[in-house]
């Protein structure tokens, strides 16, 4: 398998991962996973709870090292890749600091970079504007709805202008209506910024509405059951026939 050296491309080659179980034995969590994420595409990793989705995303992000296989980013093996600032990770929980305003939470992502405070602040304001929250810059997390908190977390992931955005079930705690709004928002920003997005979900409809390609994982140990391309026009909604059919197919696989 070869990968073109394009900014934003990700390739996973034969990745296997073991964890130690509580009795000390080795538990295999991922088995020989291979997949490719073309630059500027949106790929979903779909599977039941516990099948290794978060572990796979952690491996792609460099947070976890696999026992076998390797990751390429922009065509370079992950261990030689030196631009991790261009890769953002949005966690399942929003992880906002309760004692900081929305603006200061977004700025937090810039604080390691030795940037001037005024520069940090103007970039953070830009990112809040991008997610439609400029009017709430001075609000604290407890003053924000779930959807707004999610937008702040998204702004914090975007403020470094990543080429690649990794997301672990980022909208799973939102109600259906707010989730649908976040999906629209995310696709708008993805188009605007031309990012590559890899996101983890157990929600078939989320995968089918957002993704260009879906990696369906089978459980224990996690392995690729099927790679499904989704070539449907956007915006999609699951009341459309073709979209519903794809969703039905994905459901049958997990
Ligand atoms: N650090 C760890 N140590 C031991 N086992 C782990 C660790 N992280 C995850 N696991 C186990 O690996 C399996 C897959 O976990 P995870 O990747 O979180 O799945 P998912 O995100 O699909 O729900 C689970 O059985 C989980 O208990
Ligand atoms: Mg998970």
Short mmCIF file of N, CA and C and ligand atoms in Angstrom, two decimals, residues 17-22 27-30 45-58 64 92 168-169 200-202 217 220 222, ligand 1:
data_model
loop_
_atom_site.label_atom_id
_atom_site.label_comp_id
_atom_site.label_asym_id
_atom_site.label_seq_id
_atom_site.Cartn_x
_atom_site.Cartn_y
_atom_site.Cartn_z
N UNK A 17 -3.20 -3.98 18.49
CA UNK A 17 -2.95 -3.41 19.81
C UNK A 17 -3.41 -4.37 20.90
N UNK A 18 -2.59 -4.53 21.91
CA UNK A 18 -2.95 -5.33 23.09
C UNK A 18 -2.90 -4.45 24.33
N UNK A 19 -3.80 -4.69 25.27
CA UNK A 19 -3.71 -4.05 26.59
C UNK A 19 -3.55 -5.18 27.60
N UNK A 20 -3.01 -4.87 28.79
CA UNK A 20 -3.01 -5.92 29.80
C UNK A 20 -4.34 -5.90 30.55
N UNK A 21 -4.94 -7.05 30.65
CA UNK A 21 -6.21 -7.20 31.38
C UNK A 21 -5.91 -7.18 32.87
N UNK A 22 -6.98 -7.14 33.70
CA UNK A 22 -6.78 -7.01 35.15
C UNK A 22 -6.05 -8.22 35.73
N UNK A 27 -4.77 -8.62 26.46
CA UNK A 27 -6.07 -8.58 25.79
C UNK A 27 -5.90 -7.88 24.46
N UNK A 28 -6.21 -8.59 23.38
CA UNK A 28 -6.07 -7.94 22.08
C UNK A 28 -7.28 -7.06 21.81
N UNK A 29 -7.04 -5.80 21.52
CA UNK A 29 -8.11 -4.83 21.32
C UNK A 29 -8.29 -4.51 19.83
N UNK A 30 -7.20 -4.47 19.09
CA UNK A 30 -7.30 -4.21 17.64
C UNK A 30 -6.50 -5.27 16.90
N UNK A 45 -15.31 6.23 11.82
CA UNK A 45 -15.00 4.91 12.37
C UNK A 45 -16.22 4.51 13.19
N UNK A 46 -16.92 3.50 12.69
CA UNK A 46 -18.22 3.14 13.26
C UNK A 46 -18.15 1.75 13.89
N UNK A 47 -18.68 1.64 15.09
CA UNK A 47 -18.71 0.33 15.70
C UNK A 47 -19.40 0.40 17.05
N UNK A 48 -19.73 -0.79 17.56
CA UNK A 48 -20.39 -0.86 18.86
C UNK A 48 -19.44 -0.41 19.96
N UNK A 49 -20.01 -0.08 21.09
CA UNK A 49 -19.22 0.34 22.23
C UNK A 49 -18.24 -0.78 22.63
N UNK A 50 -17.00 -0.40 22.91
CA UNK A 50 -16.00 -1.36 23.35
C UNK A 50 -15.23 -2.05 22.24
N UNK A 51 -15.51 -1.71 20.99
CA UNK A 51 -14.84 -2.45 19.91
C UNK A 51 -13.48 -1.85 19.53
N UNK A 52 -13.07 -0.79 20.20
CA UNK A 52 -11.71 -0.29 19.99
C UNK A 52 -11.62 1.01 19.21
N UNK A 53 -12.73 1.70 19.03
CA UNK A 53 -12.75 2.93 18.24
C UNK A 53 -11.84 4.01 18.83
N UNK A 54 -12.01 4.25 20.13
CA UNK A 54 -11.20 5.31 20.76
C UNK A 54 -9.72 4.93 20.73
N UNK A 55 -9.45 3.66 20.95
CA UNK A 55 -8.05 3.21 20.90
C UNK A 55 -7.46 3.46 19.52
N UNK A 56 -8.23 3.17 18.49
CA UNK A 56 -7.74 3.41 17.13
C UNK A 56 -7.49 4.91 16.89
N UNK A 57 -8.41 5.74 17.36
CA UNK A 57 -8.22 7.19 17.18
C UNK A 57 -7.00 7.68 17.98
N UNK A 58 -6.83 7.13 19.18
CA UNK A 58 -5.66 7.49 19.98
C UNK A 58 -4.36 7.08 19.28
N UNK A 64 -1.26 6.86 21.62
CA UNK A 64 -1.07 5.45 21.99
C UNK A 64 -0.23 4.79 20.89
N UNK A 92 -14.47 13.22 23.66
CA UNK A 92 -15.88 12.89 23.82
C UNK A 92 -16.56 13.85 24.80
N UNK A 168 -13.66 12.22 18.80
CA UNK A 168 -14.15 10.99 19.43
C UNK A 168 -15.57 11.22 19.95
N UNK A 169 -16.55 10.73 19.23
CA UNK A 169 -17.96 10.88 19.59
C UNK A 169 -18.27 12.27 20.14
N UNK A 200 -15.08 9.25 15.35
CA UNK A 200 -15.53 7.98 15.88
C UNK A 200 -17.00 8.12 16.26
N UNK A 201 -17.79 7.12 15.97
CA UNK A 201 -19.20 7.17 16.38
C UNK A 201 -19.77 5.76 16.51
N UNK A 202 -20.81 5.63 17.35
CA UNK A 202 -21.56 4.39 17.33
C UNK A 202 -22.94 4.64 16.68
N UNK A 217 -16.15 -1.30 12.19
CA UNK A 217 -15.35 -2.22 13.01
C UNK A 217 -16.23 -3.31 13.59
N UNK A 220 -14.05 -7.35 19.43
CA UNK A 220 -13.34 -8.40 20.19
C UNK A 220 -12.60 -9.41 19.34
N UNK A 222 -11.15 -5.67 17.87
CA UNK A 222 -11.62 -4.76 16.83
C UNK A 222 -10.91 -5.03 15.51
N1 LIG B 1 -5.68 1.65 28.81
C1 LIG B 1 -6.37 0.51 28.73
N2 LIG B 1 -5.99 -0.58 29.42
C2 LIG B 1 -6.67 -1.74 29.33
N3 LIG B 1 -7.75 -1.92 28.54
C3 LIG B 1 -8.18 -0.88 27.82
C4 LIG B 1 -7.52 0.40 27.87
N4 LIG B 1 -8.18 1.24 27.04
C5 LIG B 1 -9.19 0.54 26.51
N5 LIG B 1 -9.20 -0.74 26.97
C6 LIG B 1 -10.13 -1.80 26.56
O1 LIG B 1 -10.06 -1.88 25.16
C7 LIG B 1 -11.35 -2.15 24.61
C8 LIG B 1 -11.68 -1.08 23.56
O2 LIG B 1 -11.82 0.18 24.22
P1 LIG B 1 -12.16 1.51 23.43
O3 LIG B 1 -11.11 1.74 22.41
O4 LIG B 1 -12.36 2.57 24.43
O5 LIG B 1 -13.52 1.13 22.71
P2 LIG B 1 -14.67 2.07 22.10
O6 LIG B 1 -14.12 3.46 21.97
O7 LIG B 1 -15.03 1.43 20.80
O8 LIG B 1 -15.84 2.01 23.05
C9 LIG B 1 -12.32 -2.19 25.76
O9 LIG B 1 -12.52 -3.53 26.10
C10 LIG B 1 -11.58 -1.46 26.86
O10 LIG B 1 -11.98 -1.93 28.12
#
